[in-house]
XYZ file of C-alpha atoms in Angstrom:
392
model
C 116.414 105.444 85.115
C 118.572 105.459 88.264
C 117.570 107.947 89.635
C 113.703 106.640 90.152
C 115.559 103.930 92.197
C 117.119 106.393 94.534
C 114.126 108.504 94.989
C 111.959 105.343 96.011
C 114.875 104.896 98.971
C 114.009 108.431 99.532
C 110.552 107.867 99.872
C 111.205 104.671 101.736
C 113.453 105.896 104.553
C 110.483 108.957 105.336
C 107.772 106.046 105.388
C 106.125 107.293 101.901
C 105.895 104.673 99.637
C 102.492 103.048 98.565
C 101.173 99.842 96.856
C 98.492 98.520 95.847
C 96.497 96.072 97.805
C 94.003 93.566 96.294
C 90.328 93.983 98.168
C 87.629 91.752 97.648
C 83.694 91.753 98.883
C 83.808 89.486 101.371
C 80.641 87.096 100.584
C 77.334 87.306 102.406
C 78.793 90.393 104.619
C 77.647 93.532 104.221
C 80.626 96.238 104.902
C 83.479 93.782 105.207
C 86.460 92.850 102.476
C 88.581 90.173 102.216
C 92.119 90.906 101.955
C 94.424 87.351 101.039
C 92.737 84.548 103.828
C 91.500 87.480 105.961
C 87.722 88.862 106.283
C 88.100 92.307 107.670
C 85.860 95.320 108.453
C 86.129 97.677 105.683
C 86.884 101.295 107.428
C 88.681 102.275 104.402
C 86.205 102.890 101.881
C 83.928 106.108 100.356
C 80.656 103.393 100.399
C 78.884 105.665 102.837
C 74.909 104.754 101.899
C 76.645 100.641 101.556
C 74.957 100.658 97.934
C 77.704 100.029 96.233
C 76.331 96.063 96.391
C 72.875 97.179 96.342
C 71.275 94.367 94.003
C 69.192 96.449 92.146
C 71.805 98.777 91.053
C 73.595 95.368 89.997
C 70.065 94.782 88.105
C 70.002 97.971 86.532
C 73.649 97.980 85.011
C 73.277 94.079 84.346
C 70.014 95.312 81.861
C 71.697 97.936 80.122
C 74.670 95.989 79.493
C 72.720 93.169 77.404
C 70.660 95.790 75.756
C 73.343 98.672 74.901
C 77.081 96.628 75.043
C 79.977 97.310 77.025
C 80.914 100.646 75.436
C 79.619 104.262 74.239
C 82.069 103.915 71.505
C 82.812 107.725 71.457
C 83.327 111.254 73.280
C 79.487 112.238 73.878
C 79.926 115.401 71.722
C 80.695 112.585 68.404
C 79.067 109.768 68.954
C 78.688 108.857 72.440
C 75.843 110.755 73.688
C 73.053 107.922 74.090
C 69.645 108.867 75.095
C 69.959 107.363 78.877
C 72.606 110.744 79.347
C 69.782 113.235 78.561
C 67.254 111.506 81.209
C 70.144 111.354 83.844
C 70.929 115.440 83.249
C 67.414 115.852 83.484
C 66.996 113.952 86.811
C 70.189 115.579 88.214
C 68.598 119.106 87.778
C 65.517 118.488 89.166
C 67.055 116.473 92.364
C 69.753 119.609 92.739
C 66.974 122.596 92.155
C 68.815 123.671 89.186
C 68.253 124.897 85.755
C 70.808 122.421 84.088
C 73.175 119.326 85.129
C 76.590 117.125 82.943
C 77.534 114.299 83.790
C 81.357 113.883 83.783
C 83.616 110.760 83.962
C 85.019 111.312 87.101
C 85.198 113.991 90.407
C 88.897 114.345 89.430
C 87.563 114.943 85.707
C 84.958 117.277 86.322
C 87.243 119.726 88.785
C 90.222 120.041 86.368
C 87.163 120.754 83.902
C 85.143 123.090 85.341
C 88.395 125.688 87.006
C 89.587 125.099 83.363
C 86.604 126.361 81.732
C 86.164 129.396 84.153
C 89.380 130.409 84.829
C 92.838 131.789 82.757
C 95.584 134.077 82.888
C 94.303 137.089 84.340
C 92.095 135.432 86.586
C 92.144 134.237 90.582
C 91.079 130.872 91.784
C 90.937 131.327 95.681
C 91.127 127.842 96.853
C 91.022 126.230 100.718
C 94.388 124.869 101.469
C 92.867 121.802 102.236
C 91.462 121.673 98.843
C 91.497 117.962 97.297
C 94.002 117.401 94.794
C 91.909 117.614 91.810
C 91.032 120.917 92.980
C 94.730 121.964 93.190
C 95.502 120.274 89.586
C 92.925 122.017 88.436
C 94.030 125.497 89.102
C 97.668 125.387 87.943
C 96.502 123.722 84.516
C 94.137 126.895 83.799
C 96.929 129.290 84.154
C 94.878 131.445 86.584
C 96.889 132.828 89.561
C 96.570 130.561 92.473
C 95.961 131.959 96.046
C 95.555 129.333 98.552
C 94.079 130.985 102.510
C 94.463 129.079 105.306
C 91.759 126.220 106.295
C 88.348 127.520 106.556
C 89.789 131.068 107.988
C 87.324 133.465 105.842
C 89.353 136.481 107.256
C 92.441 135.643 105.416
C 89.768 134.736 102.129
C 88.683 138.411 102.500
C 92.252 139.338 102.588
C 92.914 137.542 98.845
C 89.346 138.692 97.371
C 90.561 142.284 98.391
C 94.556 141.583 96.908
C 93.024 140.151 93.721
C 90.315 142.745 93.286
C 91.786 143.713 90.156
C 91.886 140.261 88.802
C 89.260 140.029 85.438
C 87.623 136.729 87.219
C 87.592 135.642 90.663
C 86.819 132.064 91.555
C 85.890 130.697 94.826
C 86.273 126.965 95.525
C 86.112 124.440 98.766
C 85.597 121.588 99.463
C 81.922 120.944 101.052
C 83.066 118.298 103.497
C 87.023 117.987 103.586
C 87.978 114.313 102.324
C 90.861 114.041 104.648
C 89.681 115.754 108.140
C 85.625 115.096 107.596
C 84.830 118.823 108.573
C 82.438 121.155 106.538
C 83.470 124.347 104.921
C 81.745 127.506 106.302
C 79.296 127.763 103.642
C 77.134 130.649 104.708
C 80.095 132.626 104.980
C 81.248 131.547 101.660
C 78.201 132.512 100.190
C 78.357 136.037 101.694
C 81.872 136.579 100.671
C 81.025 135.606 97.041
C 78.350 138.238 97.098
C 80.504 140.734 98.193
C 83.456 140.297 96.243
C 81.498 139.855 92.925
C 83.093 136.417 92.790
C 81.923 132.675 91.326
C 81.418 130.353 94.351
C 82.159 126.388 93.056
C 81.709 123.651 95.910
C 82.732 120.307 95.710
C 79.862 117.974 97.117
C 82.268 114.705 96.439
C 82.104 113.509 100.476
C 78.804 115.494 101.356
C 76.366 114.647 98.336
C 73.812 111.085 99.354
C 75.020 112.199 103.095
C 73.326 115.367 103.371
C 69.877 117.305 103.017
C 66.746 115.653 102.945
C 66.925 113.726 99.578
C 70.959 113.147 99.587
C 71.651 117.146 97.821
C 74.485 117.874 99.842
C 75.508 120.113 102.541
C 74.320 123.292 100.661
C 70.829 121.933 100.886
C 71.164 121.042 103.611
C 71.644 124.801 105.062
C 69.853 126.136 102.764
C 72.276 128.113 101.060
C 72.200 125.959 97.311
C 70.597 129.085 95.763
C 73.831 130.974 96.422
C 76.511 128.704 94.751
C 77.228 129.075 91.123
C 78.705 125.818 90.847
C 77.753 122.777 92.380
C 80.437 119.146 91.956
C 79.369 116.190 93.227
C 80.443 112.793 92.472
C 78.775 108.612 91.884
C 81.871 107.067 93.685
C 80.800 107.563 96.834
C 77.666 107.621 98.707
C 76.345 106.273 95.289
C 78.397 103.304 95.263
C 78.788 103.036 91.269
C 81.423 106.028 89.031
C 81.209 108.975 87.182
C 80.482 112.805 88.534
C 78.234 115.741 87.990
C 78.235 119.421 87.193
C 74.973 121.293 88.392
C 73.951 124.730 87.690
C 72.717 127.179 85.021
C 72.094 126.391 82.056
C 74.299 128.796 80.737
C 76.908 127.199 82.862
C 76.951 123.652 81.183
C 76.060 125.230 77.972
C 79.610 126.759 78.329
C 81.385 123.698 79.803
C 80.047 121.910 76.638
C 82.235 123.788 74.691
C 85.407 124.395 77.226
C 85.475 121.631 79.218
C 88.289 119.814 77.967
C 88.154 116.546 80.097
C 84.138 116.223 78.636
C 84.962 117.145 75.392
C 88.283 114.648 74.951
C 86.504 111.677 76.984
C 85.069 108.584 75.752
C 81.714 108.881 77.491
C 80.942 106.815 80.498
C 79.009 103.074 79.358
C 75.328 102.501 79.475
C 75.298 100.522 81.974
C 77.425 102.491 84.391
C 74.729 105.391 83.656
C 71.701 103.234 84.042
C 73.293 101.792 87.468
C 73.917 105.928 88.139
C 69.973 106.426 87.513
C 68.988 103.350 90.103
C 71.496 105.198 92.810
C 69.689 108.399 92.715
C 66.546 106.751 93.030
C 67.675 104.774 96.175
C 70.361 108.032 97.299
C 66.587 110.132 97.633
C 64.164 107.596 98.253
C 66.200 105.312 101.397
C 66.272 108.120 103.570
C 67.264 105.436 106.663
C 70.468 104.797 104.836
C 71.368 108.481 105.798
C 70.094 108.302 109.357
C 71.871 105.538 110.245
C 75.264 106.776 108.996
C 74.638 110.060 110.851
C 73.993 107.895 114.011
C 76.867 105.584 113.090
C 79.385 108.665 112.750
C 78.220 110.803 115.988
C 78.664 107.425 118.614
C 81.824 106.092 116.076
C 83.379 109.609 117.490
C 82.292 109.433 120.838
C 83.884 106.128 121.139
C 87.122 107.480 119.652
C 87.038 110.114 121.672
C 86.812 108.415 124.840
C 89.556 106.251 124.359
C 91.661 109.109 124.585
C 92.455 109.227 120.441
C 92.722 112.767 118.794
C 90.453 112.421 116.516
C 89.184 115.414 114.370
C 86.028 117.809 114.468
C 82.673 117.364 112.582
C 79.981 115.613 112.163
C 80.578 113.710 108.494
C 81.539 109.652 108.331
C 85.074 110.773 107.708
C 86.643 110.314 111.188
C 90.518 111.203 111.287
C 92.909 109.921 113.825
C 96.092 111.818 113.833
C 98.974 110.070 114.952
C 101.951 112.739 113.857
C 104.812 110.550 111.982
C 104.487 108.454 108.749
C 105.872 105.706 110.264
C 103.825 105.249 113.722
C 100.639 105.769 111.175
C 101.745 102.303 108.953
C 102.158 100.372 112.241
C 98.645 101.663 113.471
C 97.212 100.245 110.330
C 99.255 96.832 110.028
C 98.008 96.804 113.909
C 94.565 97.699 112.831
C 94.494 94.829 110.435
C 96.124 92.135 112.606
C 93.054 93.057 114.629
C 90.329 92.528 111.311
C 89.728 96.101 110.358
C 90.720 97.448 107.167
C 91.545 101.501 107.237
C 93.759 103.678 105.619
C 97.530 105.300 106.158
C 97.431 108.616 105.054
C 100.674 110.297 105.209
C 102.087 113.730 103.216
C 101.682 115.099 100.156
C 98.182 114.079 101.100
C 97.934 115.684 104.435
C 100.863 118.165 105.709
C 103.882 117.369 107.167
C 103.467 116.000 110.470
C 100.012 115.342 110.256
C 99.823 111.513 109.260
C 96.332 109.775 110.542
C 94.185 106.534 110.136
C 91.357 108.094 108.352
C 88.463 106.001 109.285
C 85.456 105.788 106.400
C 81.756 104.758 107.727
C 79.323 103.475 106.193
C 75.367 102.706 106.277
C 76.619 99.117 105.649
C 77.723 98.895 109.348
C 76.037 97.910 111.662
C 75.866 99.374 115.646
C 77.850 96.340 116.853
C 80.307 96.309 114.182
C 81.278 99.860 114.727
C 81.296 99.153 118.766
C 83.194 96.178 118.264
C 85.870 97.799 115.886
C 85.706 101.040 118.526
C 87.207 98.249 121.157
C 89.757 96.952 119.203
C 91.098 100.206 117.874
C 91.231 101.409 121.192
C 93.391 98.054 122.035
C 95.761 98.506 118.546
C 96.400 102.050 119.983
C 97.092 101.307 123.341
C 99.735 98.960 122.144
C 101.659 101.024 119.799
C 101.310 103.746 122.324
C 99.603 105.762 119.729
C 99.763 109.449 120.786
C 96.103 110.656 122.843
C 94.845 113.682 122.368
């Protein structure tokens, strides 16, 4: 096993390694953790409606747990399927104007099942090539042939659609909002291209659904253009604060990724009480409507403020806001300076992001407040400054 030790150097002399750092809620503050001794602002994490506290989610789960136990016991399709699944589905579809919803285990779970399920040799997934890794998995495990065009650039999608025309299935997928930059797909053109080309269109909600559209649907609602997407992902983890994902569309659709999706069908099914605290979030993700407004407030002055200072920081109009900083290595001092000043936010260096492209990705969340986000604006200004982080 020598050789694991000399590829960690490896990794260690380019600035790549990881670990794992212990988090806690910090107690009695809303949007902060505590890290060792240290109470710090948490710009790190996907809690963008700040329910992922929210006591009667905590209520709901706490209920389910006495009543149902800690476990489903089983994959849904044996013995797993309890009746709070089938009233979750149901609410899914109606929220998401669809005929049919399944819930999934996880966003990572429910991509490499869905391309799986529609996709194979002699087929063409046509993916963004900023794509999230599940996406990515996804395709190379069905065996389809993989053609990756350049970020958002719909003239070099055209250019694939045409080059696999022969292809017995083509699949379209993106990203809705872009986990790593915060910027939106071009949906409308999307849509239109899908049309076209005779294609599937599958989008990925995970960072748009709860943030979007007027009862949390996602960006597609929020443009309008749901009615044109085969395939709609979202995921629980985020703006829902609790676990699990979703698969809306027809009912023909999840009828078929009954029987072919694998990461469904081979799953112990998600707990009771995880779906009852799923069921409370959707409640609160359509019926707090102010948890949305104030993020969108939050992430246009968060940006501003960024922006300002002189920091490159990228386009859009989502919580994500990326600071690019180039190297690896000036991007783990920005954050060990970010902390040393009481805000938590994460490194994110290559394979995650291309080479040369490192960045503090900032996370915001309804949990802020105006004067947190000020405050922390101020200080990452003064971290920067110091480190001589590159402006834009």
């Amino acid at each position: 096993m020598k050789w694991i030790e000399d590829e960690l150097r490896k990794l260690e002399e380019q600035s790549l390694t990881r670990s794992l750092q212990t988090n806690a809620p910090a107690p009695g503050r809303q949007g902060y953790v505590q890290r060792g001794q240290q109470t710090l602002l948490d710009l790190s994490s996907n809690d963008y409606l700040g329910l992922a506290r929210h006591p009667a989610i905590a209520a709901a789960m706490n209920r389910a747990l006495l009543a149902e136990g800690a476990g489903s016991g089983a994959s849904r399709l044996v013995a797993g399927n309890r009746p709070p699944y089938g009233r979750l589905e149901e609410a899914l579809a109606v929220w998401q104007q669809s005929e049919a919803a399944l819930v999934f285990a996880n966003g990572y779970m429910a991509n490499l099942g869905v391309i799986q399920a529609l996709a194979g040799r002699g087929d063409a997934v046509l993916s963004d090539r900023l794509n999230h890794a599940s996406i990515v998995d996804g395709i190379g495990l069905s065996r389809a042939a993989h053609a990756r065009y350049r970020h958002n650039d719909m003239e070099h999608l055209r250019q694939l659609l045409h080059k696999h025309r022969d292809a017995r299935r083509r699949l379209i997928v993106t990203d809705a909002v872009y986990s790593m930059d915060g910027d939106q797909a071009p949906l409308a053109e999307l849509v239109a291209l899908k049309q076209e080309y005779g294609a599937i269109l599958m989008v990925d909600e995970a960072h748009s659904g709860g943030v979007y559209g007027a009862r949390g649907e996602g960006l597609c609602h929020a443009l309008g253009l749901q009615s044109g997407v085969d395939v709609h992902v979202g995921t629980f983890s985020k703006a829902f604060g609790v676990y699990g994902a979703y698969v809306c569309g027809s009912r023909t659709l999840i009828r078929w990724l009954i029987q072919k999706a694998r990461p469904l069908i081979y799953s112990t099914a998600l707990p009771p009480s995880v779906i009852a605290g799923i069921a409370e979030a959707l409640n609160l993700v359509q019926t707090e409507r102010w948890r949305r407004e104030r993020l969108a407030a939050s992430s246009r002055q968060f940006r501003l403020s960024l922006h300002r200072a002189g920091l490159q920081v990228g386009p859009g109009d989502s919580p994500i806001v990326p600071v690019v900083v180039g190297d690896n290595a000036t991007a783990l001092r920005f954050r060990s300076a970010l902390e040393a000043e009481g805000i938590a936010a994460a490194a994110v260096r290559p394979p995650t992001v291309p080479d040369g492209t490192a960045r503090i990705r900032f996370s915001l969340s309804a949990a802020h407040t105006p004067e947190d986000l000020a405050d922390a604006a101020r200080r990452i200004e003064r971290a920067a400054l110091r480190l001589g982080v590159p402006a834009r």
